[in-house]
Each structure stands twice: as C-alpha cells, then as structure tokens.
XYZ file of C-alpha atoms in Angstrom:
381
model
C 0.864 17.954 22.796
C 2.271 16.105 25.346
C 5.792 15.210 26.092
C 5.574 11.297 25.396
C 3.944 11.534 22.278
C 6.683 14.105 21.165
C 9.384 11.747 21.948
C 7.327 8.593 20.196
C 8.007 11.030 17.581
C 10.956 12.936 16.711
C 12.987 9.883 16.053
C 10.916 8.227 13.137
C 13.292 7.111 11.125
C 16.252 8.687 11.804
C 18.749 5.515 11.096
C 20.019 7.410 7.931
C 19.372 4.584 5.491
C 17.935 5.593 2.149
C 14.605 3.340 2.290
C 12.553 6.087 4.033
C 13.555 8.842 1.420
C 11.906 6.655 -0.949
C 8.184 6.900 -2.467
C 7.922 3.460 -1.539
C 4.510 2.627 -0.002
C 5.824 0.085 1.961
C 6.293 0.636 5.709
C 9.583 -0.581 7.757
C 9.023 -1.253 11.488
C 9.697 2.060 12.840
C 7.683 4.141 10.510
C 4.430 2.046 12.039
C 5.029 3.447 15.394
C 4.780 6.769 13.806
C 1.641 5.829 11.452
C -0.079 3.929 15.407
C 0.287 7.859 16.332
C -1.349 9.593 13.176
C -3.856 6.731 12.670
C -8.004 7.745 12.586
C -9.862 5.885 15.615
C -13.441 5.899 14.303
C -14.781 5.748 11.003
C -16.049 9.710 11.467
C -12.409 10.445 11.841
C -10.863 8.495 8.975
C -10.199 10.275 5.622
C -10.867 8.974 1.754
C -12.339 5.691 0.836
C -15.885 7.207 1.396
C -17.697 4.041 -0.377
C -15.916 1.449 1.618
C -16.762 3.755 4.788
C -20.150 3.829 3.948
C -20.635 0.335 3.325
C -18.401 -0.674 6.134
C -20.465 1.808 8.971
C -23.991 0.140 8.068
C -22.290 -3.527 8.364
C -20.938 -2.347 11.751
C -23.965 -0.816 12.595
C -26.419 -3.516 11.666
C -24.431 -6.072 13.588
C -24.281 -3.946 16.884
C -27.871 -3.347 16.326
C -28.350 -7.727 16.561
C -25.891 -8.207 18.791
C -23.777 -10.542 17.038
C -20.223 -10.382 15.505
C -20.347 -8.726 11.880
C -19.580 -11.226 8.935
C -15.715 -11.462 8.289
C -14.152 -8.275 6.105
C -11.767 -8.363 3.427
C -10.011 -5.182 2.587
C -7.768 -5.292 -0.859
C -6.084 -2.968 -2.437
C -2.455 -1.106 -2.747
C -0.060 -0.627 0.420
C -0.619 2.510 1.951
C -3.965 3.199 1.548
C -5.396 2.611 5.167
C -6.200 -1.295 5.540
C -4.611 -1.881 8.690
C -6.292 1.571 10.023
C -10.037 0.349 9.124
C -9.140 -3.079 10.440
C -8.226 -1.436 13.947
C -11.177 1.198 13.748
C -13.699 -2.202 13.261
C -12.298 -2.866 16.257
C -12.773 0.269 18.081
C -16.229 0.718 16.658
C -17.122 -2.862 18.027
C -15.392 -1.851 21.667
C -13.852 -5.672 21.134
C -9.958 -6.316 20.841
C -8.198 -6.419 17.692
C -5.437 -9.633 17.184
C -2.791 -8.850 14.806
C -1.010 -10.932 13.017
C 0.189 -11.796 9.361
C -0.470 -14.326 6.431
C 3.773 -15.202 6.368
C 3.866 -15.562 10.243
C 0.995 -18.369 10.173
C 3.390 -21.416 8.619
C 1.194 -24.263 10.372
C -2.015 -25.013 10.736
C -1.549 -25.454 15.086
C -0.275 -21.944 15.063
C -3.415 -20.979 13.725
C -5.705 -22.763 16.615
C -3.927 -21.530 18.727
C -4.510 -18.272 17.843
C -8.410 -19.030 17.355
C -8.964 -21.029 20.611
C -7.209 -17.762 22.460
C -10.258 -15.499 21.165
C -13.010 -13.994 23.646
C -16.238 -13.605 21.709
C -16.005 -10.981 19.848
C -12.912 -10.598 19.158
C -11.305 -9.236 15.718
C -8.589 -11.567 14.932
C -6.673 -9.060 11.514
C -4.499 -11.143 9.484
C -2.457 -8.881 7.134
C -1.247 -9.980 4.007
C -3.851 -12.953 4.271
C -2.739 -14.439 0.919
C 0.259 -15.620 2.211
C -1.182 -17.994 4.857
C -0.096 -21.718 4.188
C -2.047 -23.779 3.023
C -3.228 -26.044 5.798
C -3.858 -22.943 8.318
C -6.004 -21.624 5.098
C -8.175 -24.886 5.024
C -8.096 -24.849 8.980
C -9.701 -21.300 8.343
C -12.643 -22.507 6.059
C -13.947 -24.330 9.243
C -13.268 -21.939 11.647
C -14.794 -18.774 9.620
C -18.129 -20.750 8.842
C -18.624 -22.672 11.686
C -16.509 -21.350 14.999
C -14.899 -24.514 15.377
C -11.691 -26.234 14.578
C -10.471 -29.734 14.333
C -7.215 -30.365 16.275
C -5.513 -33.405 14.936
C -3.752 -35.620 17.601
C -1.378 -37.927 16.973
C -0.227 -39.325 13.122
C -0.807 -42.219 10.767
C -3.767 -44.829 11.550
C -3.621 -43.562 15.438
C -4.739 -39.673 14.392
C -7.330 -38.055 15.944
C -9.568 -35.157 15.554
C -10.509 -33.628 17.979
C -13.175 -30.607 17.871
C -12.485 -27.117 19.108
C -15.448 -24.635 20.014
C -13.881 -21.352 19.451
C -15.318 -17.830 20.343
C -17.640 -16.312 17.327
C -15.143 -13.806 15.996
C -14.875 -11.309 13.048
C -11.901 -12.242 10.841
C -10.440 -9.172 9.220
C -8.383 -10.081 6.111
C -5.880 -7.595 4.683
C -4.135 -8.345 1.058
C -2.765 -6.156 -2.011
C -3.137 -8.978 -4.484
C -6.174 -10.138 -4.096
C -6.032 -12.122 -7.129
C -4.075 -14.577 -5.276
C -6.437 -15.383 -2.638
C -8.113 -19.105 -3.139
C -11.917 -19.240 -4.231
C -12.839 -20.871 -1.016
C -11.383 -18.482 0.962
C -12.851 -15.196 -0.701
C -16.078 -16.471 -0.912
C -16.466 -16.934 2.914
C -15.967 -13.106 3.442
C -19.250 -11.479 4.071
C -17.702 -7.856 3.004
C -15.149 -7.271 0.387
C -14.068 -3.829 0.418
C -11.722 -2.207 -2.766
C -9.470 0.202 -1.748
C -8.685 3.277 -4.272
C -5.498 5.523 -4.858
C -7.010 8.786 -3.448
C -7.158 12.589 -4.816
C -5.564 15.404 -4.540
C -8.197 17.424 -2.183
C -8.168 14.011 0.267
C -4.174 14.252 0.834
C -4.803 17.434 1.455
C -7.199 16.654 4.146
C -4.766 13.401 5.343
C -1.724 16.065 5.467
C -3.787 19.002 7.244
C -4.695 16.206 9.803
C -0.928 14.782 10.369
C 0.479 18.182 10.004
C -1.960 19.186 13.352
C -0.845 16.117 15.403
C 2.761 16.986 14.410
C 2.651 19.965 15.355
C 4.028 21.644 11.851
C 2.638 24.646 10.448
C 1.838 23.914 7.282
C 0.188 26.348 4.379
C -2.476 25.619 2.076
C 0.172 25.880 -0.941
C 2.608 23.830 1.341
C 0.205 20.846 1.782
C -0.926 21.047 -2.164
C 2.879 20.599 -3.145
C 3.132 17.394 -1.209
C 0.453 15.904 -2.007
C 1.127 16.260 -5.801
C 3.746 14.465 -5.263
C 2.070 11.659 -2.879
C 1.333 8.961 -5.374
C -2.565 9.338 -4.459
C -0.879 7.215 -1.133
C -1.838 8.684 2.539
C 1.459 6.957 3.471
C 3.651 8.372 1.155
C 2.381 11.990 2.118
C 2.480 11.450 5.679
C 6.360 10.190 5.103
C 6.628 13.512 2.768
C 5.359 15.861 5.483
C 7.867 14.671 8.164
C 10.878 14.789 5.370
C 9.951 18.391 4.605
C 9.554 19.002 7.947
C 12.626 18.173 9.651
C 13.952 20.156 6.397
C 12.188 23.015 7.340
C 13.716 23.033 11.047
C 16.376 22.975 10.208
C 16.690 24.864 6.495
C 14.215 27.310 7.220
C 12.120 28.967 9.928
C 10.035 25.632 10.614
C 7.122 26.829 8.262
C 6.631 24.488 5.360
C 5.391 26.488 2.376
C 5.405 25.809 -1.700
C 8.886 27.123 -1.788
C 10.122 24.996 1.252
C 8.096 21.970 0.251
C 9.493 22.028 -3.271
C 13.379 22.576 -1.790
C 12.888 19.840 0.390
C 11.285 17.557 -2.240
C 14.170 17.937 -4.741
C 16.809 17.438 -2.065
C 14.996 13.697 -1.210
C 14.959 13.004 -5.310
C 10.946 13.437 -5.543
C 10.045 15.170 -8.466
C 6.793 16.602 -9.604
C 5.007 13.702 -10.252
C 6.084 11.734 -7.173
C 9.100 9.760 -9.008
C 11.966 8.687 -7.266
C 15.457 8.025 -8.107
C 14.908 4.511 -9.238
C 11.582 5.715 -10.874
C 13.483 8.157 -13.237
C 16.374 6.054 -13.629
C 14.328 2.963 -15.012
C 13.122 5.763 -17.484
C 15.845 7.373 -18.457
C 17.441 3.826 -19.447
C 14.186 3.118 -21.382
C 14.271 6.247 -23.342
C 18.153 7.536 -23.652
C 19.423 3.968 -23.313
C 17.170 1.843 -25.767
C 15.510 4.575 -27.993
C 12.227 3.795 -25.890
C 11.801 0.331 -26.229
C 10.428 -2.051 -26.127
C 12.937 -3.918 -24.179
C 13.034 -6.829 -21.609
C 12.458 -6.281 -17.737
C 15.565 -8.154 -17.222
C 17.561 -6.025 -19.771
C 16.290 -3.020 -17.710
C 17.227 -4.128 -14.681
C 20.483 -4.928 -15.861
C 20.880 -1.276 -17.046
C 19.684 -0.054 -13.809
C 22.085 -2.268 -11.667
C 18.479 -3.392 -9.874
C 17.073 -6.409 -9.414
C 14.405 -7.931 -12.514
C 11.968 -8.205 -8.974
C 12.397 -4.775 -7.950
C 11.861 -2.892 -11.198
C 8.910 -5.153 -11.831
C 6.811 -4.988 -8.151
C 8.125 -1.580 -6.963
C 8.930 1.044 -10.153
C 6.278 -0.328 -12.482
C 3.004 -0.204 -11.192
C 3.458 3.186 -10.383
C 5.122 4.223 -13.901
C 2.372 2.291 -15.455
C -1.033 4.116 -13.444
C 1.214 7.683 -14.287
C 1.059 6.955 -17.972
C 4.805 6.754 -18.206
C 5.734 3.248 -19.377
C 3.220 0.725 -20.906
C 3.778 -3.157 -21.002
C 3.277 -4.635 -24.360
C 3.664 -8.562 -25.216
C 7.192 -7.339 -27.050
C 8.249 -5.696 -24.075
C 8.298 -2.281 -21.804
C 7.691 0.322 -24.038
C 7.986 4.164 -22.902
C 4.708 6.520 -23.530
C 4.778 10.184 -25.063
C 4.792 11.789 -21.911
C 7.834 9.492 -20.305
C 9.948 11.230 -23.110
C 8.112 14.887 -22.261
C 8.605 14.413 -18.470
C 12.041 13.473 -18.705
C 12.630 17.018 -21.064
C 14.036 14.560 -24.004
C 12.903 14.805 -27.705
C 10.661 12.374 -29.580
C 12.391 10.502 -31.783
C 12.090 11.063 -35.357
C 9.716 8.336 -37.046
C 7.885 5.391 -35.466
C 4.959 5.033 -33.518
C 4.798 5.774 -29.721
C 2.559 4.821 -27.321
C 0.312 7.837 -26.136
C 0.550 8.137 -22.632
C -3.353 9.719 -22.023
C -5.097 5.987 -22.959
C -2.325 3.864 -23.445
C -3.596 3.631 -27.016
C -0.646 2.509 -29.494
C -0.353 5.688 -32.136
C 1.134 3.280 -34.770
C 1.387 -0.099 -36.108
C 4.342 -1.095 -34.651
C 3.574 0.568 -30.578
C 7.302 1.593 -30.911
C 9.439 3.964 -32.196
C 12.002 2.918 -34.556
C 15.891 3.690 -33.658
C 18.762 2.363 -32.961
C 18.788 0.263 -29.894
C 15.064 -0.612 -30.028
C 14.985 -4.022 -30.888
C 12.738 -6.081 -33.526
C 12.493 -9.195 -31.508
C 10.878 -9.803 -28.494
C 12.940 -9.634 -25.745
C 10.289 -10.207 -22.609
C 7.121 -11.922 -22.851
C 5.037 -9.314 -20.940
C-alpha cells in the first residue's frame, strides 16, 4: 500500500474518547474518512444486500442503455449497513458526480435551489437522512423530482413572484433509517425503494476479509468469525471491530489477529459474545437484578442506568429487542428467558416470562412475579 493511504489511516480515531469503543452504528466525522478508504466502488465490488444489488444494477443498466438519468432511489434501512456506499457507487456506475448533502443541513427551501440549479445533467444530488428536510425544501422537491424545475419566489406579500427555474435532469438519491417518517408525497415520487437488511455471519466475514486486505492486517479465518459474531449483522460495526483488535494486536501480540487475540481484544473494549456493550448489559442487568425482570418504565430504566430515557430507547433497544433479549409490552420493558441466561442469572421462581426465541408471552401475566416487578403500568409502550 502506499504511504498516503497509510497515514489517512493509522490515526482513525485515536482522540481517546469512549464513543468509538462502542457498538454504536453510528459514525463520528473521523471514522468516515476511514470508511471513504474501505468503501466498494462498483456494485461487483460491494458485499451483502444481494436483492437490492440486483434490482439496483438492472435500473442502472436500463437507464445507461436509454440514455437518460435513472428514476430517483430511496435506500432505507438501519445505520451502518452501506447506504451512503450504494449512493456513491450509483454515481460511479453512471460516471456522473455525486452531491452530498443532508436532510438537517437543508433548513430553507432557497438552500435547496440552490443546490438544484448548481446540477450538470446528470448529476446525483444524495441527501442523507432525507426525512429530516424542512418542510418547504420537501414541497420545493415534489416539483423539482417530477418535473426538473423549480419555482423561485421573489419578493413577499401581494408583490411575490415566481419565477421558474429549469434545472439539469438529475437522479435524487434519498438516504433515511426511519422511513416511516418520510411524507406520502415524497415516497411515492421515488422510482426505486430499496430495503436494507442486517447481514449474516458468512457476509461479515467477506466485509472483514476485504477491510482486513486494505488494512493491511493478517487476519485468520477463526479471527474474522469471532468479530463478526460480535458485529451486530452491521458492516460498520465490524469494520470498527477489526481496527480495535488490530491496534490491540500490535501492540498486545505479534500483529496477527486470531480467535484468541480477537476474543482478548473484544473483552478489553466491553463487547461480549453477542455484540453487547457496556450500556447494552447494563440496561439488562438493571432490568433483571434491579426490578426482578420487569416490566418497568423506559424512564425508570434510564434512571437506574444514569442514561438518558432517549438514549436507552433509540440506541440500546432496538438492538436488545432484534437479539431476543428484552421485549416491549404495553405494561412496560419486560426481559426475555435468554436476557436472564445471557447474563448467567437464575430464573426466578414462579411467573411467566417472555420466551426470547418468538417473543411469545409463556404466561398470562408476560412477567414474572417478584419483588420489584410492579402491577401497574409504569410506561405506555
């Protein structure tokens, strides 16, 4: 490899703050330089996600075979799973430029134009996070997406005036991970909507064999497996693994990361086997040791985890939730079976638990009863 790209490198996140330890799949601004340098150019090269590929190759294809800009994309799903990759490979696959920008950053409708009126034909303009665009650059959009043109109003009260803007035909790339909050009008003028999925076990391992290569880390076969158990079926969590273990393999061992190194390192960052994190296994451990495994109030468990009701709700539960370890119930968050096997602690003696394979309530009540669960409900789920 080349000197540059070693030194774009070898200080990814290296401020010592405890955010990039984390399972998190959210990125901070200096992990995307590293994830620019480990990102797939084509769609040959990029790993997982082989339905949306598919799909998203004969769009591509078809449109390069009329000559005309594909119909606008939107990709959904969970961070970490490769949105703003495809975005930039539909860009490379079209030999056009890609525009970047985000819903948050476009607060008025004139920002927008701007941005639209700048385009050469062509163009992919990828707004990430496109469900946080205001509202009157979203209804700006409608216009612009259907018919390559924009009103610019000049001037206010009786005295405005529209005036119309030709813009460039473009390809508007849309990026969001709740797509649920994403206006009718606007979804429906997306030609493509792609679904993004957690991915497996044998795909990490391709993502970390991959990495691992333009790293430059020697990395086994039972090396990559560990890591990716532990990956939250996220290609950015593993990649963020891999370069954890190995700057703990420089420096712990002889720079090889194997089962045994992987697993050392792992336990040192507070990843267990299942890809939990501090916070993961302390929301749990309050659940279960604290309340008698619920149900109990998201608030209430905040409050016991000295976290805020946000932050145990949008960043431990989803994941806690998918894993079978913690179910939601209209009384409150209830812990499964296998939160109180994971965590090496004893069922409880009478009551009904939730079974974590299903989600299906074993009992009447969906909780077991002891002392600290309560009978009321304390969070309307």
């Amino acid at each position: 490899m080349s000197a540059p790209f070693d030194r774009s490198l070898t200080g990814d996140l290296a401020d010592g703050s405890g955010r990039d330890f984390s399972v998190s799949a959210g990125a901070g601004d200096e992990e995307r330089v590293v994830e620019s340098a480990l990102r797939p150019h084509s769609l040959t090269d990029f790993i997982g996600q082989p339905k949306v590929a598919r799909q998203l190759a004969l769009v591509l294809q078809g449109a390069k075979r009329r000559g005309r800009p594909p119909d606008h994309v939107l990709l959904s799903g969970p961070p970490g799973l490769g949105k703003t990759s495809l975005a930039l490979i539909i860009g490379s696959e079209l030999g056009t430029s890609v525009k970047i920008t985000s819903g948050p950053a476009i607060e008025r409708s004139g920002d927008l134009a701007a941005m639209l009126s700048n385009l050469a034909p062509g163009d992919v303009l990828f707004i990430d996070e496109i469900h946080r665009i205001a509202r009157p650059a979203e209804e700006l959009l409608y216009m612009a997406m259907e018919d390559f043109r924009v009103d610019v109003v000049v001037g206010k009260g009786p005295g405005a005036t529209a005036i119309p803007l030709e813009i460039s035909p473009f390809t508007l790339v849309g990026a969001t991970t709740r797509a649920g909050l994403l206006t009718g009008p606007l979804r429906d003028r997306f030609g493509f909507v792609g679904q993004m999925e957690f991915y497996e076990p044998a795909e990490l391992h391709q993502v970390l064999r991959r990495s691992a290569d333009l790293l430059g880390v020697e990395l086994t076969e039972d090396g990559s497996a560990e890591i990716a158990g532990r990956s939250r079926g996220t290609p950015r969590i593993a990649n963020r693994l891999l370069r954890r273990v190995r700057d703990y393999a420089e420096v712990e061992a002889d720079g090889r990361v194997t089962r045994e190194v992987a697993q050392a390192a792992l336990a040192l960052y507070d990843v267990d086997v299942l890809g939990l994190d501090r916070l993961d296994r302390a929301v749990l451990e309050a659940l279960v040791v604290r309340f008698g495994g619920g149900p109990v109030g998201v608030a209430t468990l905040a409050v016991a985890v000295g976290e805020e009701p946000n932050t145990v709700e949008e960043v431990c539960e989803p994941f806690l939730v998918r894993a079978g370890l913690l179910a939601r119930t209209p009384r409150g968050r209830v812990a499964t079976e296998a939160a109180w096997h994971h965590l090496g602690h004893p069922l409880p003696r009478g009551g009904a638990l939730i079974s974590g394979a299903g989600g299906a309530l074993g009992g009447a009540t969906g909780a077991p009863t002891t002392p600290g669960a309560s009978s009321e409900p304390l969070f309307d789920a």
